[in-house]
XYZ file of C-alpha atoms in Angstrom:
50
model
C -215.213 -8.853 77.518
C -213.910 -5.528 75.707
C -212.286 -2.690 77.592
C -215.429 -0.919 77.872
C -217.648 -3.359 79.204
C -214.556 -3.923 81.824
C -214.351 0.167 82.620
C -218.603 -0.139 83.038
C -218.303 -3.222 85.360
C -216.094 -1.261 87.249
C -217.731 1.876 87.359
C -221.005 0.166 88.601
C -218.752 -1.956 91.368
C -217.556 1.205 92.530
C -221.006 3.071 92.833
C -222.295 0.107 94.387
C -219.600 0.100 97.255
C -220.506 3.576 97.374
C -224.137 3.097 97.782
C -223.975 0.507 100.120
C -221.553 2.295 102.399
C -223.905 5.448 102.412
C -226.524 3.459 103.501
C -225.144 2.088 105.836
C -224.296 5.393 107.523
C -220.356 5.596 106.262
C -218.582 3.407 108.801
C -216.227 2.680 106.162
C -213.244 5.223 106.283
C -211.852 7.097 103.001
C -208.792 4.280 103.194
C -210.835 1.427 104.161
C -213.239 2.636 100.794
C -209.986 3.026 98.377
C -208.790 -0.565 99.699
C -211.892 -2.049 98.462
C -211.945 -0.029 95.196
C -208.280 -1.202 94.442
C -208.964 -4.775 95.153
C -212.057 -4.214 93.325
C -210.086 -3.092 90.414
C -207.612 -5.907 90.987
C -210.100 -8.736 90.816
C -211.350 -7.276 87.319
C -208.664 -6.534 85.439
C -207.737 -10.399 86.620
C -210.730 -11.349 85.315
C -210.217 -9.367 82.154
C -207.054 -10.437 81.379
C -207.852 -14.539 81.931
């Protein structure tokens, strides 16, 4: 995986929490959403980097 395909898979992860969180009428807060987007983050750059 290159740098950019890691920066798209997280760019579509983050929409996707997004989406799904709108759709489900926001009961996620803004902390409980960046939470998720760090770990989010977390788990890819893991991923990258192994």
């Amino acid at each position: 995986m290159t740098k950019d395909e890691l920066k798209k898979n997280i760019i579509k992860s983050v929409i996707e929490i997004e989406k799904k969180n709108i759709n489900n009428g926001f009961p996620l807060t803004k902390d409980e959403m960046i939470i998720q987007i760090e770990e989010l983050i977390i788990r890819e750059v893991d991923k990258y980097e192994n």
